[in-house]
């Protein structure tokens, strides 16, 4: 049977892609951020996942305001990175796993989630940068991916509690897949940031650290907040932390922290990263 070996949650700031392309990892601005991923590389090397379920929020490359699914799941044989501006070089295409995608879709829709199924899907910096942070060096990716996309661009967004439950449904979907696969769940976005308006540059370190701690001490802690409250607490793009809740929900309740990093700022963002794995 397929098995979830853990979750990796991380910020996905576009500037990361530009820094990787320019080889800036050792520069003082970037080093504390990139160094945080060294223990993740060791963990991945030992864990050897076959597939990554990548929970992310598209920013207009794939879905735009005219058609905005709340939850969308990729079922494509391949996912390509389009030119999204920002000066980010595009990366090698990602191999999909349509059989696993369709199994997950059937299982999750079977639990009354209304998903948009995508036999074609482009992926933006919210997929490419986390993948490049986890598997640096370029070339072919060592895992196939199943992208799961959550709307955090146009209100109304799904609630934190709905996102956590989607994660639980993902966990059951993977666990009921009849192939011996090792699956890592990646959640990308956050932590606190706001790119526009009067509060541009807003960061809430206290909340971010409490949130990261809650993922092992009290995983549903953040589901007490409405999306409007989360925007107030973390900024209009800080709401991307919903991806962290989906990823955490996919793991058993008893889970432990493997490693984490928190660094302010990367571009306009409080950059958080955390690896969690099942306790048993
Ligand atoms: C930034 C952060 C994001 O999450 C994003 O999607 C775009 C930009 C930033 O901090 O620059
Ligand atoms: Fe973003």
XYZ file of N, CA and C and ligand atoms in Angstrom:
852
model
N 0.842 -1.192 0.000
C 0.000 0.000 0.000
C 0.882 1.249 0.000
N 0.301 2.350 -0.495
C 1.050 3.612 -0.455
C 1.071 4.152 0.970
N 2.103 4.896 1.281
C 2.297 5.369 2.646
C 2.835 6.791 2.628
N 2.251 7.653 3.471
C 2.785 9.016 3.600
C 3.922 9.003 4.614
N 5.088 9.423 4.154
C 6.280 9.368 5.013
C 6.478 10.657 5.792
N 5.775 11.720 5.397
C 5.908 12.970 6.133
C 5.477 14.149 5.286
N 5.545 15.328 5.898
C 5.188 16.548 5.171
C 6.357 17.528 5.231
N 6.512 18.257 4.152
C 7.459 19.377 4.122
C 6.649 20.607 3.752
N 6.662 21.615 4.617
C 5.934 22.839 4.328
C 6.950 23.977 4.225
N 6.754 24.817 3.234
C 7.722 25.899 3.018
C 7.113 27.070 2.265
N 7.660 28.254 2.507
C 7.340 29.429 1.708
C 7.791 29.192 0.260
N 7.233 29.979 -0.673
C 7.531 29.735 -2.092
C 7.875 31.019 -2.870
N 8.257 32.060 -2.153
C 8.558 33.386 -2.731
C 9.244 33.315 -4.108
N 8.745 34.030 -5.113
C 9.340 33.980 -6.454
C 10.839 34.275 -6.481
N 11.295 35.185 -5.619
C 12.720 35.556 -5.624
C 13.628 34.349 -5.373
N 13.105 33.295 -4.753
C 13.907 32.080 -4.518
C 14.386 31.514 -5.859
N 13.477 31.501 -6.841
C 13.828 30.963 -8.168
C 14.927 31.775 -8.818
N 14.834 33.094 -8.659
C 15.858 33.973 -9.238
C 17.187 33.779 -8.514
N 17.150 33.595 -7.178
C 18.382 33.394 -6.400
C 19.063 32.081 -6.787
N 18.265 31.041 -6.987
C 18.830 29.744 -7.392
C 19.497 29.884 -8.767
N 18.797 30.557 -9.677
C 19.333 30.711 -11.041
C 20.650 31.477 -11.032
N 20.779 32.433 -10.112
C 21.990 33.255 -10.059
C 23.037 32.687 -9.102
N 22.737 31.556 -8.460
C 23.698 30.919 -7.552
C 24.002 31.748 -6.311
N 22.964 32.358 -5.723
C 23.176 33.276 -4.588
C 23.075 32.588 -3.220
N 23.041 31.261 -3.182
C 22.729 30.542 -1.930
C 23.664 30.876 -0.771
N 24.907 31.240 -1.078
C 25.876 31.505 0.001
C 25.949 32.975 0.382
N 25.224 33.831 -0.331
C 25.268 35.260 0.008
C 24.564 35.491 1.339
N 25.035 36.504 2.114
C 24.496 36.714 3.468
C 22.969 36.829 3.513
N 22.374 37.442 2.503
C 20.915 37.591 2.513
C 20.215 36.235 2.431
N 20.797 35.328 1.639
C 20.123 34.069 1.340
C 20.556 32.889 2.201
N 21.784 32.942 2.723
C 22.348 31.759 3.396
C 21.464 31.225 4.532
N 20.966 32.118 5.436
C 20.154 31.574 6.543
C 18.880 30.870 6.047
N 18.430 31.261 4.891
C 17.237 30.622 4.303
C 17.604 29.274 3.673
N 18.577 29.284 2.775
C 18.922 28.037 2.071
C 19.517 27.004 3.031
N 20.290 27.445 4.035
C 20.884 26.492 4.981
C 19.812 25.694 5.721
N 18.634 26.303 5.889
C 17.543 25.611 6.578
C 17.129 24.325 5.875
N 17.466 24.192 4.593
C 17.024 23.015 3.831
C 18.014 21.854 3.883
N 19.192 22.101 4.489
C 20.182 21.006 4.523
C 19.652 19.762 5.253
N 19.043 19.928 6.461
C 18.488 18.721 7.106
C 17.332 18.096 6.313
N 16.662 18.895 5.513
C 15.568 18.342 4.687
C 16.158 17.428 3.612
N 17.294 17.842 3.055
C 17.934 17.003 2.037
C 18.340 15.657 2.637
N 18.876 15.690 3.863
C 19.261 14.428 4.527
C 18.030 13.556 4.762
N 16.970 14.202 5.222
C 15.727 13.460 5.508
C 15.172 12.827 4.226
N 15.180 13.591 3.124
C 14.655 13.068 1.849
C 15.546 11.940 1.327
N 16.847 12.084 1.525
C 17.794 11.061 1.068
C 17.510 9.733 1.780
N 17.201 9.825 3.075
C 16.886 8.612 3.832
C 15.476 8.109 3.502
N 14.547 9.028 3.274
C 13.136 8.644 3.107
C 12.826 8.149 1.698
N 13.566 8.610 0.711
C 13.417 8.150 -0.681
C 11.963 8.100 -1.168
N 11.270 9.231 -1.180
C 9.889 9.207 -1.687
C 9.832 8.940 -3.193
N 8.737 8.311 -3.619
C 8.478 8.071 -5.043
C 7.634 9.185 -5.642
N 6.736 9.713 -4.807
C 5.752 10.695 -5.286
C 5.662 11.838 -4.281
N 5.460 13.054 -4.793
C 5.160 14.208 -3.932
C 3.762 14.718 -4.278
N 2.897 14.784 -3.272
C 1.617 15.492 -3.420
C 1.931 16.945 -3.076
N 1.788 17.840 -4.052
C 2.224 19.228 -3.844
C 1.005 20.138 -3.682
N 0.715 20.479 -2.431
C -0.423 21.346 -2.112
C 0.056 22.786 -2.236
N -0.541 23.506 -3.163
C -0.038 24.846 -3.482
C -1.203 25.754 -3.852
N -0.918 27.046 -3.978
C -1.928 27.972 -4.487
C -1.391 28.636 -5.737
N -2.084 28.417 -6.822
C -1.747 29.079 -8.084
C -1.956 30.587 -7.924
N -1.152 31.377 -8.661
C -1.246 32.839 -8.550
C -1.700 33.487 -9.854
N -2.394 32.754 -10.710
C -2.889 33.365 -11.942
C -2.251 32.783 -13.192
N -1.266 31.881 -13.027
C -0.659 31.259 -14.207
C -1.602 30.221 -14.800
N -2.226 29.433 -13.925
C -3.075 28.327 -14.380
C -4.553 28.700 -14.306
N -4.979 29.228 -13.177
C -6.369 29.678 -13.000
C -6.370 31.193 -12.866
N -7.348 31.838 -13.469
C -7.441 33.284 -13.309
C -8.800 33.627 -12.702
N -9.066 34.912 -12.530
C -10.261 35.321 -11.797
C -11.551 34.880 -12.485
N -11.493 34.635 -13.801
C -12.712 34.252 -14.530
C -13.170 32.844 -14.177
N -12.225 31.958 -13.837
C -12.574 30.586 -13.443
C -11.664 30.195 -12.292
N -12.248 30.098 -11.107
C -11.420 29.904 -9.917
C -11.933 28.740 -9.085
N -11.389 27.542 -9.302
C -11.818 26.421 -8.473
C -11.343 26.588 -7.030
N -12.160 26.147 -6.095
C -11.754 26.182 -4.687
C -10.653 25.152 -4.441
N -10.900 23.915 -4.902
C -9.895 22.851 -4.808
C -9.744 22.215 -6.191
N -8.543 22.103 -6.686
C -8.307 21.435 -7.971
C -7.178 20.421 -7.812
N -7.328 19.279 -8.478
C -6.297 18.239 -8.396
C -5.842 17.889 -9.810
N -4.542 17.836 -10.016
C -3.984 17.476 -11.313
C -4.072 15.982 -11.559
N -4.413 15.626 -12.810
C -4.418 14.220 -13.223
C -3.729 14.119 -14.581
N -2.651 14.840 -14.729
C -1.941 14.923 -16.004
C -0.691 14.053 -15.979
N -0.254 13.614 -17.158
C 1.008 12.856 -17.210
C 2.227 13.746 -16.993
N 2.037 15.053 -17.181
C 3.171 15.977 -17.084
C 2.662 17.372 -16.718
N 3.465 18.106 -15.965
C 3.098 19.475 -15.567
C 4.252 20.398 -15.936
N 3.922 21.440 -16.675
C 4.966 22.375 -17.120
C 4.876 23.711 -16.412
N 6.005 24.317 -16.261
C 6.143 25.649 -15.670
C 6.104 26.657 -16.809
N 5.148 27.595 -16.774
C 5.103 28.630 -17.795
C 5.921 29.835 -17.366
N 6.178 30.731 -18.320
C 6.858 31.987 -17.979
C 5.854 32.863 -17.245
N 6.097 33.114 -15.976
C 5.163 33.908 -15.169
C 5.735 35.278 -14.839
N 6.740 35.736 -15.590
C 7.356 37.012 -15.267
C 8.335 36.848 -14.120
N 8.586 37.880 -13.344
C 9.487 37.876 -12.197
C 10.929 37.534 -12.569
N 11.193 37.256 -13.854
C 12.550 36.852 -14.230
C 12.930 35.473 -13.740
N 11.936 34.636 -13.506
C 12.226 33.282 -13.007
C 12.425 32.355 -14.201
N 13.593 31.715 -14.317
C 13.754 30.762 -15.415
C 12.784 29.590 -15.230
N 12.276 29.059 -16.302
C 11.397 27.888 -16.168
C 12.265 26.665 -15.867
N 11.644 25.684 -15.206
C 12.386 24.475 -14.816
C 11.897 23.282 -15.637
N 12.615 22.166 -15.516
C 12.249 20.944 -16.253
C 10.819 20.539 -15.908
N 10.096 19.943 -16.877
C 8.725 19.491 -16.594
C 8.711 18.440 -15.482
N 7.584 18.371 -14.784
C 7.398 17.389 -13.722
C 6.599 16.221 -14.280
N 7.028 15.007 -13.963
C 6.238 13.827 -14.335
C 5.064 13.687 -13.384
N 3.889 13.380 -13.936
C 2.728 13.134 -13.097
C 2.560 11.648 -12.826
N 1.513 11.304 -12.085
C 1.157 9.913 -11.814
C -0.364 9.833 -11.940
N -0.856 9.800 -13.218
C -2.308 9.881 -13.421
C -3.091 8.794 -12.672
N -2.527 7.596 -12.548
C -3.271 6.528 -11.863
C -3.487 6.896 -10.392
N -2.444 7.379 -9.744
C -2.587 7.806 -8.343
C -3.512 9.019 -8.255
N -3.362 9.959 -9.186
C -4.235 11.150 -9.180
C -5.702 10.740 -9.222
N -6.041 9.840 -10.158
C -7.451 9.466 -10.294
C -7.950 8.688 -9.086
N -7.077 7.871 -8.524
C -7.472 7.167 -7.292
C -7.771 8.193 -6.190
N -6.892 9.178 -6.050
C -7.090 10.196 -4.999
C -8.366 10.991 -5.265
N -8.580 11.355 -6.521
C -9.777 12.138 -6.868
C -11.039 11.342 -6.520
N -11.059 10.069 -6.906
C -12.251 9.248 -6.608
C -12.479 9.134 -5.113
N -11.389 8.927 -4.395
C -11.504 8.756 -2.951
C -11.978 10.056 -2.291
N -11.409 11.183 -2.691
C -11.718 12.468 -2.040
C -13.109 12.957 -2.438
N -13.474 12.803 -3.716
C -14.843 13.155 -4.137
C -15.829 12.227 -3.425
N -15.414 10.980 -3.226
C -16.238 10.017 -2.494
C -16.485 10.437 -1.051
N -15.660 11.348 -0.546
C -15.860 11.895 0.803
C -16.558 13.254 0.749
N -17.217 13.540 -0.367
C -18.051 14.752 -0.519
C -17.283 16.047 -0.712
N -16.003 15.966 -1.106
C -15.303 17.184 -1.550
C -15.563 17.348 -3.041
N -15.932 18.548 -3.459
C -16.219 18.803 -4.871
C -14.958 19.368 -5.515
N -14.210 18.484 -6.175
C -12.920 18.868 -6.750
C -13.064 19.244 -8.212
N -12.203 20.112 -8.680
C -12.028 20.313 -10.117
C -10.892 19.397 -10.546
N -11.142 18.552 -11.555
C -10.104 17.615 -12.001
C -9.435 18.184 -13.250
N -8.130 18.152 -13.270
C -7.373 18.843 -14.317
C -6.467 17.872 -15.063
N -6.855 17.540 -16.290
C -5.993 16.675 -17.102
C -4.899 17.485 -17.795
N -5.003 18.787 -17.664
C -3.897 19.694 -18.043
C -3.770 20.696 -16.913
N -2.561 20.988 -16.513
C -2.363 21.969 -15.449
C -0.961 22.556 -15.569
N -0.900 23.878 -15.596
C 0.410 24.532 -15.527
C 0.736 24.774 -14.053
N 2.007 24.851 -13.738
C 2.388 25.113 -12.345
C 3.302 26.334 -12.269
N 3.106 27.131 -11.215
C 3.887 28.360 -11.056
C 4.932 28.227 -9.950
N 5.412 29.371 -9.451
C 6.490 29.354 -8.443
C 6.093 28.639 -7.160
N 4.788 28.475 -6.947
C 4.356 27.798 -5.729
C 4.613 26.289 -5.787
N 4.892 25.772 -6.987
C 5.321 24.379 -7.117
C 6.824 24.314 -7.407
N 7.269 25.139 -8.347
C 8.652 24.983 -8.828
C 9.683 25.340 -7.752
N 9.458 26.422 -7.000
C 10.476 26.817 -6.018
C 10.608 25.822 -4.871
N 9.509 25.383 -4.267
C 9.665 24.344 -3.232
C 10.334 23.078 -3.773
N 9.987 22.662 -4.984
C 10.624 21.460 -5.542
C 12.124 21.677 -5.719
N 12.502 22.883 -6.190
C 13.928 23.179 -6.391
C 14.672 23.307 -5.060
N 13.962 23.730 -4.004
C 14.587 23.801 -2.680
C 14.818 22.399 -2.124
N 13.869 21.494 -2.386
C 13.978 20.134 -1.845
C 14.961 19.286 -2.638
N 14.947 19.471 -3.958
C 15.832 18.682 -4.822
C 16.648 19.631 -5.693
N 17.701 20.242 -5.097
C 18.484 21.228 -5.846
C 19.357 20.551 -6.907
N 19.862 21.360 -7.793
C 20.839 20.827 -8.755
C 20.314 20.758 -10.165
N 19.006 20.946 -10.333
C 18.452 20.937 -11.685
C 18.357 19.528 -12.244
N 18.095 19.413 -13.529
C 17.948 18.104 -14.171
C 16.588 17.513 -13.878
N 16.480 16.189 -14.073
C 15.188 15.533 -13.906
C 14.821 15.437 -12.431
N 13.542 15.570 -12.146
C 13.069 15.473 -10.767
C 13.009 14.006 -10.356
N 13.424 13.683 -9.127
C 13.457 12.279 -8.705
C 12.099 11.720 -8.274
N 11.066 12.570 -8.242
C 9.732 12.100 -7.834
C 8.699 12.508 -8.882
N 7.622 11.732 -8.955
C 6.447 12.153 -9.724
C 5.622 13.057 -8.808
N 4.757 13.879 -9.380
C 3.966 14.760 -8.510
C 2.464 14.615 -8.773
N 1.693 14.875 -7.726
C 0.245 15.078 -7.830
C -0.019 16.480 -7.269
N -0.272 17.475 -8.129
C -0.518 18.827 -7.625
C -1.943 18.968 -7.100
N -2.062 19.570 -5.943
C -3.373 19.909 -5.361
C -3.379 21.420 -5.181
N -4.357 22.084 -5.784
C -4.359 23.543 -5.800
C -5.532 24.068 -4.964
N -5.256 25.016 -4.088
C -6.267 25.593 -3.197
C -6.368 27.093 -3.489
N -7.576 27.586 -3.682
C -7.764 29.007 -3.982
C -7.466 29.881 -2.766
N -6.447 30.722 -2.885
C -6.250 31.776 -1.880
C -6.113 33.131 -2.580
N -6.612 33.192 -3.814
C -6.454 34.408 -4.613
C -7.726 35.254 -4.600
N -8.872 34.602 -4.783
C -10.128 35.351 -4.891
C -11.132 34.840 -3.857
N -11.590 35.743 -2.965
C -12.592 35.344 -1.973
C -13.856 34.867 -2.674
N -14.589 33.885 -2.072
C -14.329 33.257 -0.781
C -13.322 32.115 -0.890
N -12.467 32.006 0.152
C -11.515 30.900 0.244
C -12.146 29.772 1.071
N -11.642 28.555 0.915
C -12.087 27.509 1.832
C -11.584 27.829 3.242
N -12.341 27.400 4.246
C -11.944 27.709 5.625
C -10.743 26.865 6.039
N -10.088 27.303 7.104
C -8.958 26.545 7.654
C -9.402 25.140 8.047
N -10.587 25.038 8.612
C -11.027 23.709 9.062
C -11.338 22.809 7.863
N -11.898 23.397 6.789
C -12.140 22.629 5.570
C -10.808 22.161 4.957
N -9.817 23.017 5.011
C -8.506 22.659 4.460
C -7.875 21.510 5.257
N -7.995 21.582 6.573
C -7.456 20.498 7.396
C -8.151 19.173 7.037
N -9.480 19.262 6.863
C -10.243 18.042 6.511
C -9.872 17.533 5.116
N -9.588 18.448 4.204
C -9.116 18.001 2.881
C -7.817 17.213 3.051
N -6.951 17.703 3.915
C -5.708 16.982 4.186
C -5.980 15.584 4.722
N -6.925 15.489 5.658
C -7.268 14.162 6.202
C -7.762 13.239 5.084
N -8.569 13.795 4.171
C -9.078 12.995 3.049
C -7.938 12.579 2.117
N -6.967 13.455 1.932
C -5.784 13.096 1.131
C -5.040 11.939 1.807
N -4.911 12.035 3.123
C -4.229 10.968 3.871
C -4.910 9.617 3.661
N -6.253 9.606 3.745
C -6.982 8.339 3.552
C -6.892 7.876 2.099
N -6.901 8.818 1.169
C -6.816 8.454 -0.256
C -5.484 7.770 -0.547
N -4.413 8.328 -0.035
C -3.089 7.726 -0.272
C -3.011 6.356 0.399
N -3.499 6.296 1.639
C -3.395 5.042 2.407
C -4.192 3.903 1.772
N -5.166 4.229 0.929
C -5.979 3.176 0.309
C -5.522 2.874 -1.118
N -4.359 3.373 -1.504
C -3.850 3.119 -2.863
C -3.000 1.861 -2.849
N -3.347 0.977 -3.768
C -2.850 -0.383 -3.739
C -1.484 -0.528 -4.427
N -0.599 0.381 -4.216
C 0.735 0.239 -4.786
C 1.727 0.680 -3.723
N 2.852 0.010 -3.692
C 3.841 0.267 -2.655
C 4.589 1.568 -2.930
N 3.994 2.692 -2.614
C 4.635 3.976 -2.904
C 4.944 4.710 -1.615
N 6.047 5.413 -1.641
C 6.387 6.310 -0.527
C 6.044 7.730 -0.976
N 5.168 8.356 -0.210
C 4.606 9.640 -0.630
C 4.970 10.729 0.372
N 5.518 11.818 -0.119
C 5.745 12.990 0.722
C 4.693 14.035 0.347
N 4.123 14.685 1.359
C 3.153 15.752 1.102
C 3.873 17.083 1.307
N 3.845 17.904 0.280
C 4.497 19.216 0.347
C 3.399 20.274 0.401
N 3.519 21.216 1.329
C 2.555 22.321 1.401
C 3.326 23.621 1.220
N 2.919 24.454 0.280
C 3.732 25.641 -0.021
C 2.955 26.939 0.148
N 3.646 27.955 0.650
C 3.049 29.273 0.817
C 3.344 29.835 2.189
N 2.882 31.055 2.438
C 3.129 31.679 3.729
C 4.602 31.923 3.976
N 5.017 32.128 5.230
C 4.031 32.377 6.280
C 3.590 33.841 6.169
N 3.560 34.634 7.246
C 2.901 35.933 7.140
C 3.530 36.804 6.057
N 2.706 37.354 5.219
C 3.133 38.383 4.265
C 1.940 39.071 3.626
N 2.165 40.292 3.245
C 1.157 41.071 2.514
C 1.898 41.916 1.490
N 1.463 41.790 0.245
C 2.214 42.422 -0.844
C 1.665 43.790 -1.241
N 0.423 44.103 -0.840
C -0.168 45.319 -1.387
C -0.908 46.109 -0.305
N -1.229 47.353 -0.629
C -2.086 48.162 0.233
C -1.352 48.759 1.418
N -2.138 49.277 2.348
C -1.575 49.988 3.504
C -0.688 49.105 4.368
N -1.012 47.819 4.415
C -0.232 46.922 5.282
C 0.859 46.168 4.508
N 1.216 46.632 3.307
C 2.280 45.964 2.533
C 3.511 45.816 3.415
N 4.096 44.618 3.404
C 5.275 44.359 4.232
C 4.929 43.812 5.612
N 3.630 43.658 5.892
C 3.193 43.171 7.212
C 3.726 41.760 7.491
N 4.281 41.595 8.688
C 4.785 40.287 9.127
C 4.397 40.097 10.588
N 3.996 38.909 10.986
C 3.580 38.639 12.360
C 4.344 37.419 12.885
N 5.538 37.694 13.400
C 6.422 36.618 13.859
C 5.784 35.802 14.991
N 5.157 36.480 15.951
C 4.545 35.774 17.084
C 3.542 34.735 16.602
N 2.681 35.178 15.688
C 1.668 34.248 15.190
C 2.319 33.106 14.409
N 3.266 33.438 13.533
C 3.909 32.400 12.707
C 4.533 31.304 13.573
N 5.259 31.735 14.619
C 5.956 30.752 15.457
C 4.954 29.898 16.245
N 3.882 30.552 16.682
C 2.825 29.817 17.385
C 2.186 28.796 16.446
N 1.960 29.224 15.207
C 1.353 28.340 14.205
C 2.261 27.140 13.939
N 3.546 27.397 13.740
C 4.470 26.287 13.463
C 4.497 25.321 14.646
N 4.534 25.849 15.843
C 4.541 25.002 17.027
C 3.254 24.171 17.108
N 2.140 24.790 16.737
C 0.843 24.103 16.851
C 0.772 22.864 15.958
N 1.547 22.837 14.910
C 1.426 21.728 13.959
C 1.813 20.392 14.594
N 2.636 20.446 15.647
C 2.888 19.198 16.371
C 2.179 19.164 17.727
N 2.002 20.337 18.381
C 1.430 20.311 19.734
C -0.105 20.248 19.713
N -0.712 20.823 18.667
C -2.183 20.944 18.635
C -2.582 21.244 17.184
N -2.495 20.216 16.304
C -2.519 20.466 14.857
C -3.730 21.243 14.335
N -4.869 21.163 15.007
C -6.041 21.886 14.486
C -6.195 23.277 15.121
N -5.189 23.715 15.879
C -5.255 25.010 16.580
C -5.692 26.150 15.652
N -5.107 26.237 14.463
C -5.391 27.378 13.575
C -6.794 27.316 12.984
N -7.456 26.164 13.097
C -8.803 26.060 12.503
C -9.846 26.808 13.333
N -9.448 27.342 14.492
C -10.367 28.186 15.280
C -10.617 29.524 14.583
N -9.735 29.895 13.638
C -9.824 31.213 13.006
C -10.570 31.148 11.669
N -11.346 32.200 11.393
C -11.949 32.350 10.066
C -10.858 32.839 9.106
N -11.134 32.743 7.809
C -10.150 33.246 6.837
C -9.928 34.747 7.007
N -11.002 35.482 7.314
C -10.845 36.938 7.515
C -9.916 37.201 8.701
N -10.084 36.420 9.769
C -9.194 36.582 10.933
C -7.754 36.202 10.575
N -7.596 35.159 9.772
C -6.237 34.752 9.383
C -5.575 35.827 8.525
N -6.362 36.462 7.641
C -5.810 37.569 6.833
C -5.384 38.713 7.750
N -6.218 38.999 8.748
C -5.868 40.072 9.683
C -4.582 39.719 10.447
N -4.463 38.445 10.844
C -3.317 38.019 11.649
C -2.035 37.846 10.839
N -2.173 37.481 9.553
C -0.969 37.072 8.800
C -0.761 37.844 7.503
N -1.698 38.727 7.139
C -1.577 39.459 5.877
C -2.392 38.807 4.775
N -2.617 39.569 3.710
C -3.534 39.082 2.667
C -2.962 37.894 1.906
N -1.631 37.731 1.890
C -1.053 36.520 1.281
C -0.598 35.521 2.357
N -0.573 35.956 3.599
C -0.263 35.027 4.685
C -1.289 33.903 4.757
N -2.468 34.164 4.198
C -3.525 33.145 4.148
C -3.043 31.878 3.427
N -1.940 31.985 2.694
C -1.363 30.792 2.054
C -1.003 29.711 3.074
N -0.995 30.074 4.351
C -0.722 29.037 5.361
C -1.780 27.938 5.350
N -2.887 28.170 4.654
C -3.884 27.096 4.492
C -3.245 25.842 3.897
N -2.232 26.027 3.026
C -1.556 24.854 2.422
C -0.869 24.009 3.492
N -0.335 24.702 4.515
C 0.333 23.981 5.615
C -0.692 23.119 6.351
N -1.919 23.629 6.481
C -2.954 22.872 7.199
C -3.396 21.652 6.398
N -3.494 21.814 5.067
C -3.839 20.649 4.239
C -2.749 19.583 4.406
N -1.492 20.007 4.289
C -0.385 19.047 4.368
C -0.355 18.363 5.739
N -0.558 19.150 6.801
C -0.519 18.569 8.152
C -1.672 17.598 8.361
N -2.843 17.959 7.798
C -4.016 17.103 7.953
C -3.825 15.728 7.321
N -2.934 15.643 6.355
C -2.705 14.360 5.673
C -1.917 13.378 6.533
N -1.288 13.884 7.605
C -0.500 13.009 8.485
C -1.353 12.535 9.652
N -0.946 11.451 10.315
C -1.658 11.040 11.525
C -1.565 12.140 12.583
N -2.518 12.156 13.532
C -2.494 13.192 14.562
C -1.176 13.146 15.344
N -0.719 11.928 15.639
C 0.549 11.793 16.362
C 1.706 11.901 15.383
N 2.339 13.056 15.408
C 3.435 13.287 14.470
C 4.478 14.150 15.168
N 5.718 14.054 14.714
C 6.781 14.811 15.381
C 7.522 15.682 14.378
N 8.115 16.740 14.905
C 8.895 17.641 14.068
C 10.250 17.015 13.775
N 10.656 17.023 12.514
C 11.998 16.580 12.135
C 12.946 17.778 12.153
N 12.543 18.886 11.538
C 13.362 20.098 11.542
C 12.495 21.273 11.109
N 12.968 22.477 11.395
C 12.241 23.666 10.958
C 13.212 24.822 10.815
N 12.761 25.850 10.126
C 13.550 27.068 9.980
C 12.565 28.223 9.831
N 12.972 29.390 10.334
C 12.108 30.569 10.206
C 13.017 31.758 10.011
N 12.835 32.482 8.931
C 13.752 33.576 8.617
C 12.989 34.758 8.032
N 13.277 35.961 8.557
C 12.630 37.191 8.090
C 13.693 38.154 7.575
N 13.449 38.844 6.454
C 12.452 38.487 5.458
C 13.131 37.791 4.281
N 12.381 37.116 3.478
C 12.807 36.772 2.124
C 11.833 37.522 1.230
N 12.337 38.461 0.473
C 11.486 39.410 -0.253
C 10.555 40.075 0.756
N 9.245 39.921 0.618
C 8.307 40.561 1.557
C 7.763 39.588 2.589
N 8.379 38.418 2.679
C 7.732 37.302 3.355
C 8.538 36.792 4.539
N 7.814 36.388 5.597
C 8.432 35.624 6.668
C 8.539 34.187 6.172
N 9.751 33.737 5.894
C 9.953 32.431 5.266
C 10.004 31.342 6.326
N 8.997 30.487 6.319
C 8.948 29.367 7.250
C 9.161 28.065 6.517
N 9.732 27.088 7.231
C 9.910 25.755 6.668
C 9.821 24.752 7.811
N 9.174 23.631 7.573
C 9.031 22.641 8.637
C 8.828 21.248 8.025
N 9.487 20.268 8.624
C 9.276 18.872 8.227
C 8.654 18.132 9.401
N 7.572 17.419 9.150
C 6.875 16.654 10.180
C 6.726 15.224 9.667
N 6.909 14.259 10.566
C 6.693 12.863 10.135
C 5.858 12.130 11.187
N 5.185 11.065 10.760
C 4.386 10.299 11.720
C 5.263 9.804 12.870
N 4.717 9.802 14.096
C 5.517 9.414 15.263
C 5.881 7.939 15.245
N 4.945 7.105 14.824
C 5.194 5.665 14.934
C 5.869 5.130 13.675
C 6.064 37.091 -2.626
C 5.522 36.063 -1.873
C 4.576 35.183 -2.436
O 3.986 34.175 -1.745
C 4.219 35.322 -3.767
O 3.368 34.419 -4.291
C 4.737 36.366 -4.521
C 5.662 37.239 -3.948
C 7.091 38.010 -2.056
O 7.305 38.057 -0.829
O 7.759 38.700 -2.851
Fe 2.452 33.161 -2.935
